[in-house]
Short mmCIF file of C-alpha atoms in Angstrom, two decimals:
data_model
loop_
_atom_site.label_atom_id
_atom_site.label_comp_id
_atom_site.label_asym_id
_atom_site.label_seq_id
_atom_site.Cartn_x
_atom_site.Cartn_y
_atom_site.Cartn_z
CA MET A 645 -11.41 4.03 -14.80
CA THR A 646 -8.44 4.58 -16.97
CA ASP A 647 -4.77 5.65 -16.36
CA LYS A 648 -6.02 9.19 -16.73
CA PHE A 649 -8.09 8.78 -13.56
CA PHE A 650 -5.06 8.03 -11.47
CA ARG A 651 -3.08 10.85 -13.08
CA GLN A 652 -5.45 13.37 -11.42
CA ALA A 653 -4.35 12.32 -7.92
CA ARG A 654 -3.43 15.25 -5.76
CA PHE A 655 -2.20 15.66 -2.23
CA LEU A 656 -5.08 16.25 0.13
CA THR A 657 -3.82 16.24 3.72
CA SER A 658 -1.62 14.52 6.34
CA ALA A 659 -2.78 13.09 9.62
CA ALA A 660 -0.79 12.23 12.75
CA LYS A 661 -3.78 10.40 14.18
CA LEU A 662 -7.21 9.09 13.29
CA SER A 663 -9.10 12.17 14.42
CA GLN A 664 -7.19 14.22 11.85
CA CYS A 665 -8.14 12.08 8.87
CA PRO A 666 -10.62 13.27 6.27
CA PRO A 667 -14.33 12.37 6.89
CA ASP A 668 -14.77 8.59 6.88
CA GLU A 669 -16.87 8.28 3.74
CA GLY A 670 -16.37 7.21 0.18
CA TYR A 671 -13.59 4.77 -0.85
CA GLU A 672 -9.96 4.50 0.29
CA VAL A 673 -7.15 2.14 -0.64
CA ALA A 674 -4.10 2.28 1.67
CA PHE A 675 -0.47 1.50 0.81
CA ALA A 676 1.82 -0.07 3.51
CA GLY A 677 5.21 -1.78 3.50
CA ARG A 678 8.70 -1.73 4.93
CA SER A 679 10.34 1.61 4.66
CA ASN A 680 12.78 0.39 2.01
CA ALA A 681 10.24 -1.59 -0.08
CA GLY A 682 9.69 1.24 -2.64
CA LYS A 683 6.30 2.28 -1.43
CA SER A 684 6.35 5.93 -2.41
CA SER A 685 7.95 5.11 -5.77
CA ALA A 686 5.08 2.64 -6.44
CA ILE A 687 2.38 5.12 -5.65
CA ASN A 688 4.05 7.75 -7.89
CA THR A 689 4.34 5.13 -10.73
CA LEU A 690 0.69 4.08 -10.33
CA CYS A 691 -0.36 7.74 -10.61
CA ASP A 692 2.18 8.65 -13.24
CA HIS A 693 3.29 11.54 -11.06
CA ASN A 694 6.97 11.58 -9.90
CA GLY A 695 6.42 14.18 -7.09
CA LEU A 696 3.19 12.91 -5.61
CA ALA A 697 4.46 10.76 -2.73
CA LYS A 698 7.74 11.99 -1.33
CA THR A 699 10.63 9.61 -1.91
CA SER A 700 13.82 9.80 0.02
CA LYS A 701 17.22 8.14 0.02
CA THR A 702 16.74 7.73 3.75
CA PRO A 703 13.99 5.06 4.19
CA GLY A 704 11.35 5.81 6.90
CA ARG A 705 10.61 9.44 6.11
CA THR A 706 6.88 8.92 5.90
CA GLN A 707 5.82 9.47 9.49
CA LEU A 708 2.27 10.61 8.82
CA ILE A 709 -0.75 9.13 7.16
CA ASN A 710 -0.85 10.98 3.86
CA PHE A 711 -4.04 11.21 1.76
CA PHE A 712 -4.21 11.75 -2.00
CA GLU A 713 -7.49 12.63 -3.55
CA LEU A 714 -8.59 11.04 -6.87
CA ASP A 715 -12.03 12.58 -6.90
CA GLU A 716 -14.59 13.65 -4.36
CA GLU A 717 -15.22 10.14 -3.19
CA ARG A 718 -11.95 8.27 -3.74
CA ARG A 719 -8.58 8.51 -2.10
CA LEU A 720 -5.19 6.66 -2.01
CA VAL A 721 -3.52 6.65 1.44
CA ASP A 722 0.22 6.39 2.04
CA LEU A 723 0.81 4.83 5.49
CA PRO A 724 4.04 5.21 7.58
CA GLY A 725 6.69 2.75 6.60
CA TYR A 726 7.80 0.22 9.17
CA GLY A 727 10.77 -1.90 10.14
CA TYR A 728 13.64 0.38 9.14
CA ALA A 729 13.37 3.98 10.16
CA LYS A 730 15.91 5.23 12.68
CA VAL A 731 13.49 6.80 15.10
CA SER A 732 12.88 6.47 18.83
CA VAL A 733 10.90 3.59 20.26
CA SER A 734 8.22 6.00 21.51
CA ILE A 735 7.69 7.43 18.03
CA LYS A 736 7.50 3.86 16.57
CA LYS A 737 4.87 2.95 19.17
CA ASP A 738 2.88 6.05 18.24
CA TRP A 739 3.05 5.08 14.57
CA GLN A 740 1.97 1.51 15.19
CA GLY A 741 -0.91 2.71 17.42
CA ASN A 742 -2.12 5.14 14.79
CA LEU A 743 -1.70 2.51 12.09
CA ALA A 744 -3.78 0.04 14.05
CA GLN A 745 -6.54 2.57 14.66
CA TYR A 746 -6.69 3.52 11.05
CA LEU A 747 -6.78 0.00 9.73
CA GLU A 748 -9.19 -1.33 12.22
CA GLN A 749 -11.62 1.64 12.46
CA ARG A 750 -11.64 3.33 9.06
CA ARG A 751 -14.95 2.16 7.52
CA CYS A 752 -14.25 3.63 4.03
CA LEU A 753 -11.03 1.56 3.72
CA LYS A 754 -11.69 -1.08 0.99
CA GLY A 755 -8.32 -2.66 0.61
CA LEU A 756 -4.61 -2.60 1.49
CA VAL A 757 -1.70 -2.72 -1.00
CA LEU A 758 1.19 -4.30 0.83
CA MET A 759 4.59 -3.63 -0.66
CA MET A 760 7.43 -6.26 -0.34
CA ASP A 761 10.88 -6.18 -1.99
CA VAL A 762 10.77 -9.15 -4.40
CA ARG A 763 14.24 -10.18 -3.21
CA HIS A 764 13.29 -10.16 0.49
CA PRO A 765 9.49 -10.91 0.83
CA LEU A 766 7.59 -12.20 3.82
CA LYS A 767 9.58 -10.51 6.56
CA ASP A 768 8.20 -10.82 10.09
CA PHE A 769 6.25 -7.58 10.02
CA ASP A 770 4.88 -8.44 6.52
CA LEU A 771 3.44 -11.68 7.95
CA GLN A 772 2.11 -9.85 10.95
CA MET A 773 0.36 -7.36 8.74
CA LEU A 774 -1.19 -10.20 6.66
CA ASP A 775 -2.33 -12.03 9.77
CA TRP A 776 -3.82 -8.85 11.13
CA ALA A 777 -5.61 -8.01 7.87
CA GLY A 778 -7.01 -11.54 7.77
CA GLN A 779 -8.38 -11.13 11.31
CA ILE A 780 -10.16 -7.81 10.43
CA ASP A 781 -11.36 -9.03 6.96
CA LEU A 782 -9.31 -6.48 5.17
CA PRO A 783 -8.49 -7.54 1.54
CA VAL A 784 -4.70 -7.30 0.71
CA HIS A 785 -2.98 -7.10 -2.66
CA VAL A 786 0.76 -7.70 -2.45
CA LEU A 787 3.08 -5.82 -4.83
CA LEU A 788 6.46 -7.60 -5.11
CA THR A 789 8.43 -4.39 -5.89
CA LYS A 790 11.79 -3.93 -7.58
CA ALA A 791 11.07 -6.90 -9.89
CA ASP A 792 13.61 -5.42 -12.38
CA LYS A 793 16.34 -6.34 -9.82
CA LEU A 794 15.88 -10.06 -10.58
CA LYS A 795 15.92 -12.10 -13.74
CA ARG A 796 12.63 -13.61 -14.87
CA GLY A 797 13.27 -17.05 -13.27
CA PRO A 798 14.13 -15.88 -9.78
CA ALA A 799 11.38 -13.29 -9.86
CA SER A 800 8.81 -15.92 -10.89
CA ALA A 801 10.10 -18.21 -8.08
CA SER A 802 9.64 -15.40 -5.52
CA LEU A 803 6.10 -14.81 -6.83
CA GLN A 804 5.19 -18.48 -6.53
CA LYS A 805 6.67 -18.69 -3.02
CA VAL A 806 4.61 -15.72 -1.81
CA ARG A 807 1.46 -16.99 -3.54
CA LYS A 808 1.86 -20.38 -1.84
CA THR A 809 2.18 -18.68 1.54
CA LEU A 810 -0.88 -16.46 0.94
CA ARG A 811 -2.95 -19.56 0.02
CA GLU A 812 -2.10 -21.09 3.38
CA MET A 813 -3.14 -18.01 5.34
CA GLU A 814 -6.66 -17.01 6.31
CA GLY A 815 -7.69 -13.88 4.25
CA ASP A 816 -8.61 -12.27 0.91
CA PHE A 817 -5.09 -12.02 -0.46
CA SER A 818 -3.57 -11.70 -4.01
CA VAL A 819 -0.02 -10.93 -5.25
CA GLN A 820 1.81 -9.72 -8.38
CA LEU A 821 5.26 -8.60 -9.58
CA PHE A 822 5.83 -4.92 -9.88
CA SER A 823 8.63 -2.51 -11.01
CA SER A 824 8.46 1.23 -10.70
CA LEU A 825 11.56 1.55 -12.88
CA LYS A 826 10.25 -0.63 -15.72
CA LYS A 827 6.56 0.08 -15.18
CA THR A 828 6.01 -3.68 -14.85
CA GLY A 829 2.65 -4.75 -13.43
CA VAL A 830 0.93 -1.23 -13.62
CA PRO A 831 -2.17 -2.43 -15.46
CA GLU A 832 -2.66 -5.30 -13.16
CA ALA A 833 -2.34 -3.14 -10.08
CA HIS A 834 -4.73 -0.55 -11.58
CA GLN A 835 -7.25 -3.31 -12.12
CA LYS A 836 -7.14 -4.17 -8.40
CA LEU A 837 -7.39 -0.63 -7.34
CA ASN A 838 -10.38 -0.04 -9.65
CA GLN A 839 -12.05 -3.09 -8.23
CA TRP A 840 -11.76 -1.69 -4.63
CA LEU A 841 -12.53 1.93 -5.46
CA GLU A 842 -15.61 0.99 -7.38
CA ARG A 843 -16.70 -1.93 -5.36
CA ASP A 844 -20.46 -0.97 -5.17
CA SER A 845 -20.71 -0.64 -9.00
CA VAL A 846 -18.72 -3.65 -10.06
#
C-alpha cells in the first residue's frame, strides 16, 4: 500500500456502543490516547486529509467511536480521548465501558496506535492501556506525538525512555517519534499500519 491508499480514507460512521459498529469483519486499526495528545491531527496527517478526523481547541471532543473506511475491508478507528475532557463522571464511565467492549470483543481489530505527547509520555492511563493490551494480546504501536516541540536530543531521550519501559512490559509493543506539523515519522507509521491491515498477506 502507498500513501495514495491512505488518502482515500473517508468517514464511514460513528458508534456510541459496540452494537452500532460496522460488521465485525475485515481489518481495523484503532487510535487511542489522551485527549490532548494530538490524536485527530495524527490521523489527518497519516491520511493527508486535514478535515478527516475533527480537531478542536477543546480536547476531549471525540465522544464516539468514529470509523474511517480505506476500502471495503479496511478501516481506521478513532477512539474517544481520555484523561482530560471536562465531562460528567457518568459519561466518562460510559466511554470507558464502550472502549473496553470494543477493544476486548472486536475480532477484526488488528492493532492499536497509542498516542502520547513526547514531552509527557507514560501517564497513568497510558500505562493502564498498555497493560490491558498486553493482557488481551493486542499489539500496540506508540506514536510519541509533537516531536517538533523538542530538540533532537531530548526527543531521542524520551524515545529511549519509552522503549525501555515497553521492553519491560508484557506485550507486542513498538514506539516511534511523530510530528503532525513536520510530517516526521509518517513513512514509519504507514509501514506499521500496512503490516496490520494486510496481516494475512504479509
